[in-house]
């Protein structure tokens, strides 16, 4: 929070211990209920003065005012785009996340994983919002920022071109929760362009306040399949990607339709009986909402013919929706890294539970004291920030950039 009002708001909230989901900090001092009521009383839809629908909200370089990519952009509200817009229609699902013209697959993979856990989802995306009841053109979302939940409000003016959303959209054209969530996160980081390029765990942590862990899939730990299964059952958020050796390889598509340097959500694991032996499978989703793995265990692959018909019907969903199955052994060969964000610091490879203490200290970063390294390299995306790591039975140790 850079604005003075935001700093005061955060200091007051910290003093009153308001960093809970019930009493969130109001970003830039904007009170959702008060602003909505003012709009309802005046009969005028909300226009956010802190993140106006203008070129600066789009970006500063590739999406800057003079960029060809921003020519012809018109900001429109959902009621201007379809006759009966819905905030959430039939539940928030992974199909509601389809990437647009912005390189934020890392964020979209995090959002897709978020839909697997309803409790987490509705902490970030409060459900009591709609385009019908008490509609005033204002919506709110919540993010975990530096030890506290922060509520960000936005108006519902979205960037479009030729009557279509420019960035994140739902496969269901009348549903807008995901596009508005992307806008709220862009506001938090300063612009839509600030979302281009990042780490999925950054989104994970901002959606949960959780603890992140990285796994090198070229040197996987023993029992990684069980670790993933345990993490999914616990409601953890997972993503994976394929490393590249040069910038020229970014978003190259392999012969079997995997996208390099691209964030995929991990949405499930399963063990099936295949020709008399157990076969471990993993399910992934491309946030593009299309371009799927075409190798073994993909949609319509012959391997499914040797699986119990009931199991096949349950798992083999033939649809070009970006989601697919592959064997776990193939997953380890094809992908480079796995990221898991969990609610508690307990190990996913052990059944032993620990009692954890959290101590939150306000102050400054001091080299070799409160900071011992940087998770994000110097060239990290705008808006990246230090993270807090915990140690069992001891005060928190901060890991960030002094």
Short mmCIF file of C-alpha atoms in Angstrom, two decimals:
data_model
loop_
_atom_site.label_atom_id
_atom_site.label_comp_id
_atom_site.label_asym_id
_atom_site.label_seq_id
_atom_site.Cartn_x
_atom_site.Cartn_y
_atom_site.Cartn_z
CA UNK A 1 0.00 0.00 0.00
CA UNK A 2 1.83 3.07 -1.22
CA UNK A 3 -0.76 5.77 -0.60
CA UNK A 4 -0.76 7.58 2.76
CA UNK A 5 -4.36 6.57 3.36
CA UNK A 6 -3.43 2.95 2.85
CA UNK A 7 -0.49 3.22 5.27
CA UNK A 8 -2.70 4.71 7.94
CA UNK A 9 -5.32 2.05 7.32
CA UNK A 10 -2.76 -0.73 7.68
CA UNK A 11 -1.20 0.72 10.84
CA UNK A 12 -4.59 1.13 12.46
CA UNK A 13 -5.58 -2.40 11.47
CA UNK A 14 -2.36 -3.87 12.85
CA UNK A 15 -2.87 -2.04 16.13
CA UNK A 16 -6.36 -3.45 16.43
CA UNK A 17 -5.34 -6.93 15.21
CA UNK A 18 -7.58 -6.79 12.19
CA UNK A 19 -5.52 -9.12 9.99
CA UNK A 20 -8.24 -11.77 10.06
CA UNK A 21 -10.60 -12.74 7.30
CA UNK A 22 -13.49 -11.34 9.33
CA UNK A 23 -11.93 -7.89 9.73
CA UNK A 24 -9.91 -7.20 6.64
CA UNK A 25 -7.80 -4.14 5.91
CA UNK A 26 -9.41 -1.80 3.38
CA UNK A 27 -6.98 -1.23 0.53
CA UNK A 28 -6.36 2.50 -0.04
CA UNK A 29 -8.96 3.13 2.66
CA UNK A 30 -11.86 2.27 0.32
CA UNK A 31 -14.88 0.92 2.20
CA UNK A 32 -16.94 -1.40 -0.01
CA UNK A 33 -20.23 -1.15 1.90
CA UNK A 34 -20.08 2.63 2.15
CA UNK A 35 -19.16 3.13 -1.51
CA UNK A 36 -21.86 0.74 -2.71
CA UNK A 37 -24.51 2.43 -0.60
CA UNK A 38 -23.50 5.84 -1.90
CA UNK A 39 -23.91 4.58 -5.46
CA UNK A 40 -27.27 2.95 -4.71
CA UNK A 41 -28.54 6.15 -3.08
CA UNK A 42 -27.40 8.32 -5.99
CA UNK A 43 -28.38 5.88 -8.72
CA UNK A 44 -24.92 6.22 -10.31
CA UNK A 45 -22.69 3.20 -10.99
CA UNK A 46 -19.32 3.19 -9.22
CA UNK A 47 -16.26 4.59 -11.00
CA UNK A 48 -13.07 3.77 -9.14
CA UNK A 49 -10.92 6.90 -8.75
CA UNK A 50 -7.98 4.81 -7.49
CA UNK A 51 -7.88 2.56 -10.59
CA UNK A 52 -9.65 4.48 -13.36
CA UNK A 53 -10.62 2.92 -16.67
CA UNK A 54 -7.84 4.60 -18.63
CA UNK A 55 -4.56 3.67 -20.38
CA UNK A 56 -2.48 3.77 -17.17
CA UNK A 57 -4.50 0.87 -15.76
CA UNK A 58 -3.48 -1.28 -18.73
CA UNK A 59 0.26 -0.78 -18.44
CA UNK A 60 3.39 1.20 -18.91
CA UNK A 61 5.42 -0.43 -21.72
CA UNK A 62 4.04 -3.24 -23.89
CA UNK A 63 0.55 -2.22 -22.77
CA UNK A 64 1.38 1.48 -22.53
CA UNK A 65 -0.77 4.28 -24.04
CA UNK A 66 1.12 4.30 -27.35
CA UNK A 67 1.40 0.53 -27.73
CA UNK A 68 -0.31 -1.09 -30.75
CA UNK A 69 -1.62 -3.72 -28.31
CA UNK A 70 -3.83 -1.15 -26.60
CA UNK A 71 -5.28 0.49 -29.68
CA UNK A 72 -9.04 0.14 -30.00
CA UNK A 73 -9.56 -0.78 -26.33
CA UNK A 74 -12.97 0.19 -24.94
CA UNK A 75 -13.86 -0.21 -21.27
CA UNK A 76 -17.29 -1.80 -20.83
CA UNK A 77 -19.38 -3.08 -17.95
CA UNK A 78 -20.75 -6.67 -18.13
CA UNK A 79 -24.36 -5.47 -18.70
CA UNK A 80 -23.02 -3.81 -21.87
CA UNK A 81 -21.48 -7.10 -23.03
CA UNK A 82 -24.37 -9.51 -22.55
CA UNK A 83 -28.08 -9.25 -21.69
CA UNK A 84 -27.97 -11.16 -18.39
CA UNK A 85 -24.50 -11.12 -16.79
CA UNK A 86 -23.78 -13.35 -13.80
CA UNK A 87 -21.10 -12.96 -11.16
CA UNK A 88 -20.91 -16.75 -10.64
CA UNK A 89 -23.09 -19.09 -12.71
CA UNK A 90 -23.50 -22.68 -11.52
CA UNK A 91 -20.48 -22.51 -9.23
CA UNK A 92 -16.95 -21.26 -9.87
CA UNK A 93 -15.01 -23.91 -11.80
CA UNK A 94 -11.76 -24.34 -13.69
CA UNK A 95 -13.65 -23.76 -16.94
CA UNK A 96 -14.17 -20.16 -15.81
CA UNK A 97 -10.48 -19.39 -16.35
CA UNK A 98 -9.48 -18.89 -19.99
CA UNK A 99 -6.39 -16.81 -20.71
CA UNK A 100 -6.70 -13.70 -22.85
CA UNK A 101 -4.10 -11.41 -24.35
CA UNK A 102 -1.96 -11.14 -21.22
CA UNK A 103 1.01 -13.29 -20.17
CA UNK A 104 -0.37 -14.10 -16.71
CA UNK A 105 -0.69 -17.89 -17.02
CA UNK A 106 1.01 -18.13 -13.59
CA UNK A 107 -1.88 -16.22 -12.01
CA UNK A 108 -4.55 -18.11 -13.96
CA UNK A 109 -3.06 -21.45 -12.91
CA UNK A 110 -3.31 -20.25 -9.30
CA UNK A 111 -6.94 -19.16 -9.78
CA UNK A 112 -7.83 -22.51 -11.40
CA UNK A 113 -6.33 -24.34 -8.42
CA UNK A 114 -8.26 -22.04 -6.10
CA UNK A 115 -11.57 -23.28 -7.55
CA UNK A 116 -10.78 -26.79 -6.23
CA UNK A 117 -11.15 -25.54 -2.66
CA UNK A 118 -14.47 -23.81 -2.05
CA UNK A 119 -13.53 -22.46 1.37
CA UNK A 120 -10.41 -20.80 0.02
CA UNK A 121 -12.19 -19.57 -3.08
CA UNK A 122 -14.90 -17.72 -1.19
CA UNK A 123 -12.37 -16.18 1.16
CA UNK A 124 -10.82 -14.50 -1.89
CA UNK A 125 -14.06 -14.13 -3.88
CA UNK A 126 -16.91 -13.26 -1.47
CA UNK A 127 -20.02 -14.93 -2.81
CA UNK A 128 -22.63 -12.31 -1.80
CA UNK A 129 -22.13 -10.27 -4.99
CA UNK A 130 -24.23 -10.13 -8.13
CA UNK A 131 -25.37 -8.08 -11.11
CA UNK A 132 -28.99 -8.30 -9.97
CA UNK A 133 -29.34 -7.64 -6.24
CA UNK A 134 -27.93 -4.29 -5.01
CA UNK A 135 -25.91 -3.91 -8.19
CA UNK A 136 -23.92 -0.68 -8.13
CA UNK A 137 -21.00 -1.46 -10.46
CA UNK A 138 -18.67 -2.24 -7.54
CA UNK A 139 -17.16 -5.57 -6.45
CA UNK A 140 -14.67 -6.67 -3.80
CA UNK A 141 -11.95 -9.31 -3.44
CA UNK A 142 -9.52 -10.24 -0.67
CA UNK A 143 -5.79 -10.99 -0.82
CA UNK A 144 -3.18 -11.89 1.78
CA UNK A 145 -0.54 -9.16 1.92
CA UNK A 146 2.35 -9.14 4.39
CA UNK A 147 0.56 -10.86 7.24
CA UNK A 148 -2.97 -9.49 6.82
CA UNK A 149 -6.05 -9.87 4.64
CA UNK A 150 -6.59 -6.87 2.39
CA UNK A 151 -9.91 -6.08 0.69
CA UNK A 152 -9.61 -4.56 -2.78
CA UNK A 153 -12.63 -2.95 -4.45
CA UNK A 154 -12.95 -2.38 -8.19
CA UNK A 155 -15.56 -1.06 -10.54
CA UNK A 156 -16.75 -3.49 -13.21
CA UNK A 157 -15.48 -1.59 -16.26
CA UNK A 158 -13.38 -4.17 -18.14
CA UNK A 159 -11.05 -3.66 -21.13
CA UNK A 160 -12.55 -4.98 -24.37
CA UNK A 161 -11.88 -4.90 -28.08
CA UNK A 162 -14.55 -5.52 -30.71
CA UNK A 163 -17.03 -6.34 -27.96
CA UNK A 164 -14.87 -9.12 -26.43
CA UNK A 165 -12.94 -9.16 -23.15
CA UNK A 166 -9.27 -8.40 -23.75
CA UNK A 167 -7.89 -10.46 -20.90
CA UNK A 168 -9.18 -13.25 -18.63
CA UNK A 169 -12.62 -14.57 -19.47
CA UNK A 170 -14.92 -17.46 -18.59
CA UNK A 171 -15.82 -20.19 -21.07
CA UNK A 172 -19.36 -19.25 -20.09
CA UNK A 173 -19.62 -15.84 -21.76
CA UNK A 174 -22.07 -14.40 -19.25
CA UNK A 175 -19.93 -15.08 -16.14
CA UNK A 176 -17.54 -12.41 -14.84
CA UNK A 177 -16.11 -13.30 -11.40
CA UNK A 178 -12.74 -14.37 -12.85
CA UNK A 179 -12.31 -11.28 -15.03
CA UNK A 180 -13.10 -9.02 -12.07
CA UNK A 181 -10.70 -10.97 -9.83
CA UNK A 182 -7.94 -10.42 -12.39
CA UNK A 183 -8.75 -6.69 -12.40
CA UNK A 184 -8.60 -6.49 -8.59
CA UNK A 185 -5.19 -8.18 -8.58
CA UNK A 186 -4.01 -5.82 -11.33
CA UNK A 187 -5.10 -2.89 -9.17
CA UNK A 188 -3.15 -4.31 -6.23
CA UNK A 189 0.02 -4.56 -8.34
CA UNK A 190 -0.49 -1.30 -10.22
CA UNK A 191 -1.64 -2.31 -13.72
CA UNK A 192 -2.61 -5.25 -15.90
CA UNK A 193 0.88 -5.30 -17.39
CA UNK A 194 2.32 -5.91 -13.92
CA UNK A 195 0.67 -9.35 -14.10
CA UNK A 196 2.69 -10.36 -17.16
CA UNK A 197 5.26 -12.84 -15.91
CA UNK A 198 5.46 -14.18 -12.40
CA UNK A 199 5.56 -17.26 -10.19
CA UNK A 200 2.44 -19.28 -9.50
CA UNK A 201 3.36 -19.51 -5.83
CA UNK A 202 3.07 -15.73 -5.61
CA UNK A 203 -0.58 -16.07 -6.55
CA UNK A 204 -0.96 -19.08 -4.25
CA UNK A 205 0.40 -17.20 -1.27
CA UNK A 206 -1.66 -14.08 -1.97
CA UNK A 207 -4.80 -16.26 -2.12
CA UNK A 208 -4.09 -18.24 1.05
CA UNK A 209 -1.37 -16.79 3.27
CA UNK A 210 0.06 -20.31 3.01
CA UNK A 211 3.51 -21.88 2.92
CA UNK A 212 5.11 -22.68 -0.45
CA UNK A 213 7.50 -25.46 -1.41
CA UNK A 214 9.31 -26.22 -4.67
CA UNK A 215 10.20 -29.67 -6.03
CA UNK A 216 12.79 -30.36 -8.73
CA UNK A 217 11.12 -33.03 -10.87
CA UNK A 218 14.46 -34.10 -12.31
CA UNK A 219 15.43 -35.12 -8.77
CA UNK A 220 12.02 -35.97 -7.25
CA UNK A 221 11.83 -36.98 -3.60
CA UNK A 222 10.75 -40.48 -2.67
CA UNK A 223 6.97 -40.78 -2.47
CA UNK A 224 6.22 -37.64 -4.51
CA UNK A 225 2.96 -39.12 -5.84
CA UNK A 226 1.74 -39.63 -2.25
CA UNK A 227 2.89 -36.10 -1.38
CA UNK A 228 0.79 -34.68 -4.23
CA UNK A 229 -2.22 -36.79 -3.30
CA UNK A 230 -1.97 -35.71 0.34
CA UNK A 231 -1.62 -32.06 -0.70
CA UNK A 232 -4.70 -32.18 -2.93
CA UNK A 233 -6.76 -33.89 -0.23
CA UNK A 234 -5.69 -31.19 2.23
CA UNK A 235 -6.86 -28.44 -0.12
CA UNK A 236 -3.36 -27.29 -1.05
CA UNK A 237 -2.76 -25.46 -4.34
CA UNK A 238 -0.39 -27.03 -6.88
CA UNK A 239 1.17 -25.99 -10.19
CA UNK A 240 3.95 -27.19 -12.47
CA UNK A 241 5.99 -25.97 -15.44
CA UNK A 242 8.68 -26.92 -17.96
CA UNK A 243 11.94 -25.00 -17.73
CA UNK A 244 13.58 -23.54 -20.83
CA UNK A 245 17.25 -22.96 -21.64
CA UNK A 246 16.70 -19.67 -23.49
CA UNK A 247 14.13 -16.92 -23.86
CA UNK A 248 13.50 -18.04 -27.43
CA UNK A 249 11.88 -21.24 -26.07
CA UNK A 250 9.27 -19.47 -23.95
CA UNK A 251 5.81 -20.78 -24.83
CA UNK A 252 7.22 -23.12 -27.49
CA UNK A 253 4.81 -26.03 -27.95
CA UNK A 254 6.27 -29.55 -27.99
CA UNK A 255 5.34 -32.24 -30.49
CA UNK A 256 2.86 -33.63 -27.94
CA UNK A 257 1.30 -30.23 -27.22
CA UNK A 258 2.93 -29.22 -23.94
CA UNK A 259 3.78 -25.53 -23.60
CA UNK A 260 7.24 -24.69 -22.28
CA UNK A 261 7.77 -22.12 -19.52
CA UNK A 262 4.02 -22.13 -18.98
CA UNK A 263 2.16 -22.62 -15.70
CA UNK A 264 -0.18 -25.61 -15.46
CA UNK A 265 -2.53 -26.30 -12.57
CA UNK A 266 -2.34 -29.74 -10.95
CA UNK A 267 -5.99 -30.69 -10.44
CA UNK A 268 -5.95 -34.37 -9.49
CA UNK A 269 -4.16 -37.70 -9.15
CA UNK A 270 -5.53 -41.21 -9.53
CA UNK A 271 -4.30 -44.80 -9.51
CA UNK A 272 -6.00 -47.18 -11.96
CA UNK A 273 -5.68 -50.85 -12.80
CA UNK A 274 -4.07 -51.05 -16.26
CA UNK A 275 -3.49 -54.48 -17.81
CA UNK A 276 -3.23 -56.12 -14.43
CA UNK A 277 -0.89 -53.58 -12.82
CA UNK A 278 -1.39 -50.27 -11.02
CA UNK A 279 -0.82 -47.13 -13.09
CA UNK A 280 -0.36 -43.74 -11.43
CA UNK A 281 -1.98 -40.84 -13.29
CA UNK A 282 -1.92 -37.07 -12.78
CA UNK A 283 -4.37 -34.49 -14.13
CA UNK A 284 -3.18 -31.07 -15.31
CA UNK A 285 -4.88 -28.02 -16.79
CA UNK A 286 -3.59 -25.47 -19.28
CA UNK A 287 -5.01 -22.03 -18.33
CA UNK A 288 -5.43 -21.27 -22.02
CA UNK A 289 -8.51 -23.51 -21.83
CA UNK A 290 -7.17 -25.39 -24.87
CA UNK A 291 -3.97 -27.03 -26.23
CA UNK A 292 -3.79 -30.35 -24.41
CA UNK A 293 -1.27 -33.17 -24.09
CA UNK A 294 -1.70 -35.67 -26.94
CA UNK A 295 0.45 -38.52 -25.60
CA UNK A 296 -0.46 -41.57 -23.52
CA UNK A 297 -3.58 -41.18 -21.34
CA UNK A 298 -4.72 -38.04 -23.16
CA UNK A 299 -8.33 -37.65 -24.30
CA UNK A 300 -9.24 -40.57 -26.60
CA UNK A 301 -5.86 -42.29 -26.05
CA UNK A 302 -5.96 -46.10 -26.49
CA UNK A 303 -4.79 -46.69 -22.90
CA UNK A 304 -8.32 -45.90 -21.67
CA UNK A 305 -9.64 -48.99 -23.47
CA UNK A 306 -7.83 -51.21 -20.94
CA UNK A 307 -9.34 -49.52 -17.88
CA UNK A 308 -12.51 -50.61 -16.11
CA UNK A 309 -15.40 -48.97 -18.07
CA UNK A 310 -16.81 -47.33 -14.95
CA UNK A 311 -13.46 -45.83 -14.07
CA UNK A 312 -12.96 -44.76 -17.67
CA UNK A 313 -16.30 -42.96 -17.69
CA UNK A 314 -15.44 -41.22 -14.42
CA UNK A 315 -12.01 -39.99 -15.53
CA UNK A 316 -11.85 -39.80 -19.32
CA UNK A 317 -13.71 -36.55 -20.05
CA UNK A 318 -13.35 -35.86 -23.77
CA UNK A 319 -13.40 -32.09 -24.12
CA UNK A 320 -11.05 -29.44 -25.46
CA UNK A 321 -11.00 -27.57 -22.16
CA UNK A 322 -7.26 -27.52 -21.47
CA UNK A 323 -7.46 -30.33 -18.90
CA UNK A 324 -5.90 -33.77 -19.46
CA UNK A 325 -4.46 -36.87 -17.80
CA UNK A 326 -0.97 -38.27 -18.26
CA UNK A 327 1.01 -41.02 -16.53
CA UNK A 328 2.93 -39.89 -13.47
CA UNK A 329 6.17 -41.30 -14.87
CA UNK A 330 5.68 -39.28 -18.06
CA UNK A 331 4.89 -36.21 -15.96
CA UNK A 332 8.28 -36.54 -14.26
CA UNK A 333 10.01 -36.86 -17.63
CA UNK A 334 8.25 -33.92 -19.27
CA UNK A 335 7.98 -31.33 -16.48
CA UNK A 336 10.77 -29.60 -14.57
CA UNK A 337 9.31 -28.19 -11.37
CA UNK A 338 6.34 -28.53 -9.06
CA UNK A 339 5.07 -25.85 -6.68
CA UNK A 340 2.84 -26.61 -3.70
CA UNK A 341 1.26 -24.04 -1.40
CA UNK A 342 -0.31 -25.47 1.75
CA UNK A 343 -2.20 -23.99 4.66
CA UNK A 344 0.14 -25.21 7.40
CA UNK A 345 3.92 -25.61 7.55
CA UNK A 346 3.66 -29.35 8.42
CA UNK A 347 5.59 -31.65 6.10
CA UNK A 348 3.62 -33.30 3.32
CA UNK A 349 5.99 -36.29 3.40
CA UNK A 350 5.33 -37.12 7.05
CA UNK A 351 2.21 -38.10 8.96
CA UNK A 352 3.58 -36.47 12.11
CA UNK A 353 1.78 -33.31 13.18
CA UNK A 354 3.57 -30.37 14.79
CA UNK A 355 2.46 -27.48 16.94
CA UNK A 356 3.41 -24.21 15.28
CA UNK A 357 3.75 -20.77 16.74
CA UNK A 358 3.58 -17.55 14.76
CA UNK A 359 5.17 -14.31 15.83
CA UNK A 360 4.56 -11.27 13.61
CA UNK A 361 7.00 -8.39 14.00
CA UNK A 362 6.59 -5.01 12.36
CA UNK A 363 9.78 -3.23 11.46
CA UNK A 364 12.37 -3.05 8.71
CA UNK A 365 14.39 -5.58 6.75
CA UNK A 366 17.89 -5.94 8.21
CA UNK A 367 20.49 -7.91 6.29
CA UNK A 368 21.53 -11.17 8.02
CA UNK A 369 18.97 -10.51 10.75
CA UNK A 370 15.38 -10.37 9.54
CA UNK A 371 16.23 -11.10 5.89
CA UNK A 372 18.30 -13.97 4.52
CA UNK A 373 17.89 -13.98 0.79
CA UNK A 374 15.45 -13.20 -1.95
CA UNK A 375 12.86 -15.60 -3.38
CA UNK A 376 12.40 -13.34 -6.41
CA UNK A 377 15.43 -12.46 -8.58
CA UNK A 378 16.18 -8.80 -9.31
CA UNK A 379 14.29 -9.04 -12.62
CA UNK A 380 11.08 -10.25 -10.95
CA UNK A 381 7.74 -8.90 -12.12
CA UNK A 382 6.58 -5.58 -10.65
CA UNK A 383 4.68 -6.07 -7.43
CA UNK A 384 6.68 -9.09 -6.18
CA UNK A 385 7.36 -8.98 -2.47
CA UNK A 386 9.03 -10.71 0.46
CA UNK A 387 7.51 -13.86 1.94
CA UNK A 388 7.23 -15.07 5.53
CA UNK A 389 8.47 -18.56 6.43
CA UNK A 390 7.86 -20.28 9.77
CA UNK A 391 9.85 -22.62 11.99
CA UNK A 392 8.15 -25.17 14.33
CA UNK A 393 7.96 -24.14 17.97
CA UNK A 394 9.90 -20.94 17.35
CA UNK A 395 9.35 -17.33 16.23
CA UNK A 396 8.85 -16.70 12.54
CA UNK A 397 11.91 -16.20 10.36
CA UNK A 398 11.43 -13.79 7.53
CA UNK A 399 12.84 -14.52 4.13
CA UNK A 400 12.83 -11.50 1.86
CA UNK A 401 14.82 -8.75 0.20
CA UNK A 402 16.51 -6.20 2.46
#
